PDB file of C-alpha atoms in Angstrom:
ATOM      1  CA  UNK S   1      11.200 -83.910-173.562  1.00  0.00           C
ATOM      2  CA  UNK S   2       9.920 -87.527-173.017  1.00  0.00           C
ATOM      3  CA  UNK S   3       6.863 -87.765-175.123  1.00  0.00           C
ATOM      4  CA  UNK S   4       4.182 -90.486-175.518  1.00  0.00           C
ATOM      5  CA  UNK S   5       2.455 -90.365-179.745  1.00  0.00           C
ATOM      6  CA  UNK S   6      -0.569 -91.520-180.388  1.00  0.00           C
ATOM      7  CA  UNK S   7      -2.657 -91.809-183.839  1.00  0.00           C
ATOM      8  CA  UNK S   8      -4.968 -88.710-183.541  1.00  0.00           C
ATOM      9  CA  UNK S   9      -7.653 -90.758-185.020  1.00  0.00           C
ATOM     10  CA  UNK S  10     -11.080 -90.901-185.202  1.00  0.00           C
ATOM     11  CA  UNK S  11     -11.458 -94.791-185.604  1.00  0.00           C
ATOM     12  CA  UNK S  12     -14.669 -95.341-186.799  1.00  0.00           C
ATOM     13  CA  UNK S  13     -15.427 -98.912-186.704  1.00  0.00           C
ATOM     14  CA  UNK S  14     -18.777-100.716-186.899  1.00  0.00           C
ATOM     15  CA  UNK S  15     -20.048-102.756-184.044  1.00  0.00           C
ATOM     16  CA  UNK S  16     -18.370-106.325-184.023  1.00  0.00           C
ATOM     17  CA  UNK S  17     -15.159-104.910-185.442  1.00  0.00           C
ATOM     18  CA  UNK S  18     -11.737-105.359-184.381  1.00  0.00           C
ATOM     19  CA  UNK S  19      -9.319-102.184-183.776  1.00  0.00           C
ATOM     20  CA  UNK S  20      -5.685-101.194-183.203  1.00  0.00           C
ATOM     21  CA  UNK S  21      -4.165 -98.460-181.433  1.00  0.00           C
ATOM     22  CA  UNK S  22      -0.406 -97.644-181.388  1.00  0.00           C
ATOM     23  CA  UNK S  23       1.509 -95.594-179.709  1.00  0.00           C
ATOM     24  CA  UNK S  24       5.337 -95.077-179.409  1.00  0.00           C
ATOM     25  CA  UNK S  25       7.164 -93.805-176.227  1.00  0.00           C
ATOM     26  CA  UNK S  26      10.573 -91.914-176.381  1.00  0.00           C
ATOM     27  CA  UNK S  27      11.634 -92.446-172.176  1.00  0.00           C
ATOM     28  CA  UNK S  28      14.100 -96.180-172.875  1.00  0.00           C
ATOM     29  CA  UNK S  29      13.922 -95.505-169.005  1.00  0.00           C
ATOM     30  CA  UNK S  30       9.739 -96.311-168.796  1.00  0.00           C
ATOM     31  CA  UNK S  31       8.957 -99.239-166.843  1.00  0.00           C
ATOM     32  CA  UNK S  32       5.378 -99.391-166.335  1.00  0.00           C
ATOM     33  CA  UNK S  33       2.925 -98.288-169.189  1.00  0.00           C
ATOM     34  CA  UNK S  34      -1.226 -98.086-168.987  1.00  0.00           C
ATOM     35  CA  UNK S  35      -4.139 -97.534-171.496  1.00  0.00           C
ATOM     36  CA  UNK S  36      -6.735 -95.632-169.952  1.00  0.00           C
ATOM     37  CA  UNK S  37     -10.294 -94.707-171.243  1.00  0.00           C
ATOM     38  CA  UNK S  38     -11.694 -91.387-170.909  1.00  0.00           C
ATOM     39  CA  UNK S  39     -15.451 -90.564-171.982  1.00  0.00           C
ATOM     40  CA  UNK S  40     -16.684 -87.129-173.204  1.00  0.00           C
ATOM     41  CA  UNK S  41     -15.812 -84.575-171.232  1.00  0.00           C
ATOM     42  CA  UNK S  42     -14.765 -87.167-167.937  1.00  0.00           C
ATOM     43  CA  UNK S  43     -11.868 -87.696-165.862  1.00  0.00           C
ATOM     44  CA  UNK S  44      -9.253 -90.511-167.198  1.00  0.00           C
ATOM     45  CA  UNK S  45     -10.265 -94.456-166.153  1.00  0.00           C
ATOM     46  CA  UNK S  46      -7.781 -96.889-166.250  1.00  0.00           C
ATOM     47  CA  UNK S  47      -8.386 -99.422-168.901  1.00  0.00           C
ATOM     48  CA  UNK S  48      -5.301-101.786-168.224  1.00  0.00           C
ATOM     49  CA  UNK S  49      -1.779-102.071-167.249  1.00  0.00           C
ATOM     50  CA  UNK S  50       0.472-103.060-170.166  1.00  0.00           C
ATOM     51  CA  UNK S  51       3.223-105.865-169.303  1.00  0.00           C
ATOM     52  CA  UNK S  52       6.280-107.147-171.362  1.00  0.00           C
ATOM     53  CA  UNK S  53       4.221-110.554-171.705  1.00  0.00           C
ATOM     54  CA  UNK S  54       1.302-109.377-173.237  1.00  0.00           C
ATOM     55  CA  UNK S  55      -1.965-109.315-171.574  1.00  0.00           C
ATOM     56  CA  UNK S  56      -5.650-109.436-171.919  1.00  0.00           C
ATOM     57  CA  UNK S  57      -8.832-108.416-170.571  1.00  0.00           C
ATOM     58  CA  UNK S  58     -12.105-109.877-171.954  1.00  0.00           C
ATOM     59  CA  UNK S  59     -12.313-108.289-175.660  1.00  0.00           C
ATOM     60  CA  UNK S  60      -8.960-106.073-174.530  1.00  0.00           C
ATOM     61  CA  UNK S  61      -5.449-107.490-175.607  1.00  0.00           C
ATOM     62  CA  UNK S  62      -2.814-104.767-174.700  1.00  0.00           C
ATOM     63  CA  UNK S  63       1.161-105.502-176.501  1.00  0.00           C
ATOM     64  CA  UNK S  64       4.341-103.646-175.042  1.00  0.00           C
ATOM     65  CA  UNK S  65       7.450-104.217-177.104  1.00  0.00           C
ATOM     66  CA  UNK S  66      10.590-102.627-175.653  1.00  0.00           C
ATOM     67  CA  UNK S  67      13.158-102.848-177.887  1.00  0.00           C
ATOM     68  CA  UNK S  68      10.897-100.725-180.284  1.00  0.00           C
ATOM     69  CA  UNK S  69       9.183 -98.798-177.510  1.00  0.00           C
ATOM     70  CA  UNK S  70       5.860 -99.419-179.003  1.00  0.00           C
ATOM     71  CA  UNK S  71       2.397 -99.924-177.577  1.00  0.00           C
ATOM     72  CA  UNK S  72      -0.672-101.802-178.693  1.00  0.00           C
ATOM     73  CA  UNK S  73      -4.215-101.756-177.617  1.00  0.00           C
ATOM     74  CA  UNK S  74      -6.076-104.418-179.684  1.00  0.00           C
ATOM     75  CA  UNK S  75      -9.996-104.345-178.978  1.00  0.00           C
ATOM     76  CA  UNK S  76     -12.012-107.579-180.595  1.00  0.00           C
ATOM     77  CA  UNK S  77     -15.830-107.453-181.020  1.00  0.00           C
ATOM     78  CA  UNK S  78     -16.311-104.013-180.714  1.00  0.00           C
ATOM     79  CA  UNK S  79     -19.237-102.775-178.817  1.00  0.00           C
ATOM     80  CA  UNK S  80     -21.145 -99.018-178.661  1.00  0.00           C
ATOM     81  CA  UNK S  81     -19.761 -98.758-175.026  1.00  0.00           C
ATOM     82  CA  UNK S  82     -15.811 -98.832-176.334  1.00  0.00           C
ATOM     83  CA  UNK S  83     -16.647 -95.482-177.996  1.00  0.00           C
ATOM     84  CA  UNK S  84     -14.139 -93.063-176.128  1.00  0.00           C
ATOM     85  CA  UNK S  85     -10.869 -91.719-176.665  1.00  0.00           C
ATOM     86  CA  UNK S  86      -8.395 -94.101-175.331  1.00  0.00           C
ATOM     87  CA  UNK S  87      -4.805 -92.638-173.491  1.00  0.00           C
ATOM     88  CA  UNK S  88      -1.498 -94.069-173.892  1.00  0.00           C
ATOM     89  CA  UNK S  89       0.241 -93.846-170.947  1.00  0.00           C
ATOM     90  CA  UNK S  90       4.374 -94.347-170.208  1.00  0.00           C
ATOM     91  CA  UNK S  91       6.060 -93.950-166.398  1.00  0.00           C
ATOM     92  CA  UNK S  92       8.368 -91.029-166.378  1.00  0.00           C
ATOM     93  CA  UNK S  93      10.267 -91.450-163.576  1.00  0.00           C
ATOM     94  CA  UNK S  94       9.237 -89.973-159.890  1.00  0.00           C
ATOM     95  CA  UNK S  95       5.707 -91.830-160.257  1.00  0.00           C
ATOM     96  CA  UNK S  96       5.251 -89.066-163.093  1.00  0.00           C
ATOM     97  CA  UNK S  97       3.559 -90.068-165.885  1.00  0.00           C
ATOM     98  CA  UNK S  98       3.541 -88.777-169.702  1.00  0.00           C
ATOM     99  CA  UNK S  99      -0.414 -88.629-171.577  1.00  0.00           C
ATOM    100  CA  UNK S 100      -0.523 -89.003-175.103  1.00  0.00           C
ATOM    101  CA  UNK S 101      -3.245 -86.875-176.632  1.00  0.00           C
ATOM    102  CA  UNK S 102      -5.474 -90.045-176.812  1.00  0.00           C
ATOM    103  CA  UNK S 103      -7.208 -92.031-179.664  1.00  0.00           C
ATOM    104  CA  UNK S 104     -10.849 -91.080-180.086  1.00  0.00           C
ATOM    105  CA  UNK S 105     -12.489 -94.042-181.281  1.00  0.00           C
ATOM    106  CA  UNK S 106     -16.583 -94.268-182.541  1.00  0.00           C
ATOM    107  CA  UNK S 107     -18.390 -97.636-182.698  1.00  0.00           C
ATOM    108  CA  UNK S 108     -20.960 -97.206-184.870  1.00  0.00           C
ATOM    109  CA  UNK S 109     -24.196 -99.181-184.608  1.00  0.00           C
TER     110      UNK S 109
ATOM    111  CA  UNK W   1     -15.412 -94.647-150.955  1.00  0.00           C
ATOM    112  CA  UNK W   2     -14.728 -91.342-152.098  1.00  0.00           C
ATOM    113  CA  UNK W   3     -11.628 -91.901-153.898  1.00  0.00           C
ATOM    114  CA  UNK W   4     -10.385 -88.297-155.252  1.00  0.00           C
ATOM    115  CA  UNK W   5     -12.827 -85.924-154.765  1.00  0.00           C
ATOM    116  CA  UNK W   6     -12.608 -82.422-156.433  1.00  0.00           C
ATOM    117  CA  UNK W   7     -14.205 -79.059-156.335  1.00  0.00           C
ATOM    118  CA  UNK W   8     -15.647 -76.769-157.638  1.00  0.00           C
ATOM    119  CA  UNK W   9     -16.621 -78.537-160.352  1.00  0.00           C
ATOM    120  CA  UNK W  10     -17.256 -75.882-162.853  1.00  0.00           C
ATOM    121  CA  UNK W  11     -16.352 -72.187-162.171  1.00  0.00           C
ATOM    122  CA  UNK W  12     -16.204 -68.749-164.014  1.00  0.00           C
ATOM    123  CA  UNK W  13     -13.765 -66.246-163.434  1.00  0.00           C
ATOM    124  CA  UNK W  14     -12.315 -62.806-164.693  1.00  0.00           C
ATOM    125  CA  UNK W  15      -9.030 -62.353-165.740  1.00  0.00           C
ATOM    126  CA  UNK W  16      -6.874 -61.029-162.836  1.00  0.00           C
ATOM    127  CA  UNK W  17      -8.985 -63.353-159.894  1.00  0.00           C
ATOM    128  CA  UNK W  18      -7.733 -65.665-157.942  1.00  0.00           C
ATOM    129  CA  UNK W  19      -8.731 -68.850-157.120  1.00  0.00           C
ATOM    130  CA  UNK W  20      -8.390 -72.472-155.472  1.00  0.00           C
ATOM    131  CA  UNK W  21      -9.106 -75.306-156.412  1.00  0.00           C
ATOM    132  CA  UNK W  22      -9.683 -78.270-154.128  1.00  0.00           C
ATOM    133  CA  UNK W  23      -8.707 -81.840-154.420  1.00  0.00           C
ATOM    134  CA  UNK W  24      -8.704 -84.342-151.559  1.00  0.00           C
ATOM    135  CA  UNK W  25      -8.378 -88.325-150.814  1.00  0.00           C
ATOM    136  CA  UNK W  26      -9.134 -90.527-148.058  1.00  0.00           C
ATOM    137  CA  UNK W  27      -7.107 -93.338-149.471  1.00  0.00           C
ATOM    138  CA  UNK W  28      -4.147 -92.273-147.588  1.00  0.00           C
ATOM    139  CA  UNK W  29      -1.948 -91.982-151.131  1.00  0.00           C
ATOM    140  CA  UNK W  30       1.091 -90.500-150.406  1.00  0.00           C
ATOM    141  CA  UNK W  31       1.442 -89.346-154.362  1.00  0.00           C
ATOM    142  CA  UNK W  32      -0.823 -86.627-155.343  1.00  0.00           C
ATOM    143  CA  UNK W  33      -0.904 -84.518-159.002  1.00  0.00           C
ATOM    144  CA  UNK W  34      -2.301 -81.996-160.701  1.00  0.00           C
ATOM    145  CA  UNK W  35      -3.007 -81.785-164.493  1.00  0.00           C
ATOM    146  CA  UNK W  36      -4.572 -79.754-167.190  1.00  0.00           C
ATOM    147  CA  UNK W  37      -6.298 -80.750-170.269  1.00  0.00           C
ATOM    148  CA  UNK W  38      -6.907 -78.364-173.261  1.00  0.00           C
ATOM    149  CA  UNK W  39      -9.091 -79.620-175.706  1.00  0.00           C
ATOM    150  CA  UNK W  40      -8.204 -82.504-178.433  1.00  0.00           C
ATOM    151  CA  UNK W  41      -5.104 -82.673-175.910  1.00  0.00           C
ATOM    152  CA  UNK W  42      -3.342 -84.860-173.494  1.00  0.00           C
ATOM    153  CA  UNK W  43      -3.055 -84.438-170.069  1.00  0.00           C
ATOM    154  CA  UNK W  44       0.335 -81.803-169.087  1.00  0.00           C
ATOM    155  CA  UNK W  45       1.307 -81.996-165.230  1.00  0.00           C
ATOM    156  CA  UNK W  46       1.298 -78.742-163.211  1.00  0.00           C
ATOM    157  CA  UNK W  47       2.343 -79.619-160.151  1.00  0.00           C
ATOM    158  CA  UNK W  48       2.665 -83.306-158.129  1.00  0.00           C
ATOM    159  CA  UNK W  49       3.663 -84.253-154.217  1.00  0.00           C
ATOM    160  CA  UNK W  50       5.290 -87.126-153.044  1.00  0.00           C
ATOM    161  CA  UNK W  51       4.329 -86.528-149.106  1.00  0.00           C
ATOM    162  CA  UNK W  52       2.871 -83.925-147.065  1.00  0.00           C
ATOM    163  CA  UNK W  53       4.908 -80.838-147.088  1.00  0.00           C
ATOM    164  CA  UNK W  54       7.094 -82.146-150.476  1.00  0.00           C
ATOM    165  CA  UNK W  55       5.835 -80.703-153.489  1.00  0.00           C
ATOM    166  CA  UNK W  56       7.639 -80.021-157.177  1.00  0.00           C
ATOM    167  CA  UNK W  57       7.136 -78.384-160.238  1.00  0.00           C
ATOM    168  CA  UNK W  58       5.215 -80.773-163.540  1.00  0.00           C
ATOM    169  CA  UNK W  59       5.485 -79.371-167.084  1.00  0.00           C
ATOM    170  CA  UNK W  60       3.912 -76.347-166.979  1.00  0.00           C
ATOM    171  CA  UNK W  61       3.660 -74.744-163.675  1.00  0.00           C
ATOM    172  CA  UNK W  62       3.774 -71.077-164.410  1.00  0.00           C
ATOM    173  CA  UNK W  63       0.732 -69.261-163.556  1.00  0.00           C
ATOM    174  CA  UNK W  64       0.041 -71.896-160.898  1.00  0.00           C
ATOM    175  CA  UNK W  65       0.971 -72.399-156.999  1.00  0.00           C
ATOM    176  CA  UNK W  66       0.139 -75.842-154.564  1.00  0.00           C
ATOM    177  CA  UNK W  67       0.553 -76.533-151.017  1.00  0.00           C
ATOM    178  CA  UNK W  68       0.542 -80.423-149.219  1.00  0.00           C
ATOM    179  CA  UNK W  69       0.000 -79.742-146.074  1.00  0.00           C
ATOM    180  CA  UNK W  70      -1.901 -82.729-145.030  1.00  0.00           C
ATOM    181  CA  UNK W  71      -1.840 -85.960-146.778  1.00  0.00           C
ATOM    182  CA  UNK W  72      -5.501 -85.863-147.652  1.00  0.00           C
ATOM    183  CA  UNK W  73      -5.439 -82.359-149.309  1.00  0.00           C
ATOM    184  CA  UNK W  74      -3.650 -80.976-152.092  1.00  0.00           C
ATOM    185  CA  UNK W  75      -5.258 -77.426-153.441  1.00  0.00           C
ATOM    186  CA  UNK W  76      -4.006 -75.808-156.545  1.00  0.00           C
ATOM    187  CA  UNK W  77      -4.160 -72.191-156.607  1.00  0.00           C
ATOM    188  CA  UNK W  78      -4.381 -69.416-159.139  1.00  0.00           C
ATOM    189  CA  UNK W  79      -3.037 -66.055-158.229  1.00  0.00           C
ATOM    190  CA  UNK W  80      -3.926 -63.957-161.286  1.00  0.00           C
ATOM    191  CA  UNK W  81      -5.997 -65.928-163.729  1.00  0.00           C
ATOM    192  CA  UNK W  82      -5.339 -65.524-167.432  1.00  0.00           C
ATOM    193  CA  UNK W  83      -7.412 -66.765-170.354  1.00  0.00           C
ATOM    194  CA  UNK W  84      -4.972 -68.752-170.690  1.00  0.00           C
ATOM    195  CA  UNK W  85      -5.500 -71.123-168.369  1.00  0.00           C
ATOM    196  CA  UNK W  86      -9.094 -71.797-169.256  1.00  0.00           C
ATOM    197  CA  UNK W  87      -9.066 -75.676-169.296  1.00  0.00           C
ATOM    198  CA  UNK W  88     -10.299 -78.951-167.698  1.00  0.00           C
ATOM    199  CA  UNK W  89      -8.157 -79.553-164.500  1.00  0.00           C
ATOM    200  CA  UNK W  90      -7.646 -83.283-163.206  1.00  0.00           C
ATOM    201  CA  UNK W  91      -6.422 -83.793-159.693  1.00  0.00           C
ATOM    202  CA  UNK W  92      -4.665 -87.748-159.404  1.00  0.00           C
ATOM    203  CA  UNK W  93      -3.363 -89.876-156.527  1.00  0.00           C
ATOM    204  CA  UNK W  94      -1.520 -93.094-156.033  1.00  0.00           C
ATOM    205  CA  UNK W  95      -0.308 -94.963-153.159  1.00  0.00           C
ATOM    206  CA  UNK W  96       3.011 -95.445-154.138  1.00  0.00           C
ATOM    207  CA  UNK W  97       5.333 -97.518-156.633  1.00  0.00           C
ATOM    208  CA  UNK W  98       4.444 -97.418-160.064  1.00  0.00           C
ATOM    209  CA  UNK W  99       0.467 -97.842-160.257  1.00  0.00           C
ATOM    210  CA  UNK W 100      -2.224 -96.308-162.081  1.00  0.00           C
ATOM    211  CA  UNK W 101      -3.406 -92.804-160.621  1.00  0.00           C
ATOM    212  CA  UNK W 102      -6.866 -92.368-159.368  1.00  0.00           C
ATOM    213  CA  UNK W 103      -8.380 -89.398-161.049  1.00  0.00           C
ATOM    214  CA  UNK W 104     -11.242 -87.153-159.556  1.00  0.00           C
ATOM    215  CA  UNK W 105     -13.708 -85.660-161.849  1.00  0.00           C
ATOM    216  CA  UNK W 106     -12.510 -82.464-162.883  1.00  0.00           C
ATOM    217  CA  UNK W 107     -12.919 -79.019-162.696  1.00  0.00           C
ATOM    218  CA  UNK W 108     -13.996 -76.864-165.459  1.00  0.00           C
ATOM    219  CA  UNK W 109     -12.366 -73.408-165.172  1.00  0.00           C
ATOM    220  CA  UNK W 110     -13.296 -70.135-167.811  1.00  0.00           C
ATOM    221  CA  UNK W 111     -11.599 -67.643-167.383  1.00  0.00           C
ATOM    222  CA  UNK W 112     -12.939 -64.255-169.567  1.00  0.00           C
TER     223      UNK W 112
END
């Protein structure tokens, strides 16, 4: 079964902190990978799209490495709002995609 | 904008009732998907369409029936509900290729 594995967490960080998530896929086949953000008890948001060159968004910096099919999600400066569990997300084929059970992360003041 | 919209929103039910639950776009995405979410876990696919009047079997369809016959609609429906299936339920969309899904905003279904 192509699974996506997170860290269970909780992260709990103070404000102005910088965290990591990781996450591993086991599809070789994946070609697009997301983080997304989901609140409390609220639908999945898309945080960002992960790309083989690395990209960032504001205080977001998201790593894919394929030969190790591993994910990072690096957040710098780390406000009250980022508090959330945060989804790893890998493409598995027929515009399916695979969850991982998510990252809950607390900022605390 | 409604994006994916999704009701009911919260229900109860007894074991044994049926029910269906509604999801619908007006973004004209040809890819539609349902999920469920237990607690502390991830998000396991029930059912997904690729086009009105295609649909196929996610993870864990048992229990669980869908229809597409319109591109803006996609109900899931439960035939004889089991505690079991008490969970958050997520109804997605995309337009096509290999882009983020748009999710609505859940239902949350009890069943006792």
């Amino acid at each position: 079964r192509k699974e996506v594995e997170q860290d269970p967490g909780p992260f709990n960080v103070p404000e102005g902190a910088t965290v990591a998530f990781n996450c591993t896929y086991s599809n070789s086949a994946s070609q697009s990978f997301f983080w997304y953000r989901q609140d409390c008890r609220k639908e999945p948001k898309l945080l960002m799209s992960v790309y083989s060159s690395g990209n960032e968004d504001g205080r977001f910096t998201a790593q894919l490495n394929r030969a190790s099919q591993y994910i990072s999600l690096l957040i710098r400066d780390s406000k009250l709002s980022d508090s959330a569990t945060y989804l790893c997300v890998a493409e598995a084929g027929s515009y399916q995609l695979t969850f991982g059970k998510g990252t809950k992360l607390s900022v605390i003041p | 904008n409604a994006g994916v919209t999704q009701t009911p929103k919260f229900r109860i039910l007894k074991i044994g009732q049926s029910m269906t639950l509604q999801c619908t776009q007006d973004m004209n995405h040809n890819y539609m998907y349902w999920y469920r979410q237990d607690p502390g876990m991830g998000l396991k696919l029930i059912y997904y369409s690729v086009g009105a009047g295609i649909t196929d079997k996610g993870e864990v369809p048992n229990g669980y029936n869908v229809s597409r016959s319109t591109t803006e609609d996609f109900p899931l429906r439960l035939e004889l509900a089991a505690p079991s299936q008490t969970s958050v339920y997520f109804c997605a969309s995309i337009p096509g290729g290999n882009q983020p899904q748009h999710f609505g905003d859940g239902t949350r279904l009890s069943i006792l």
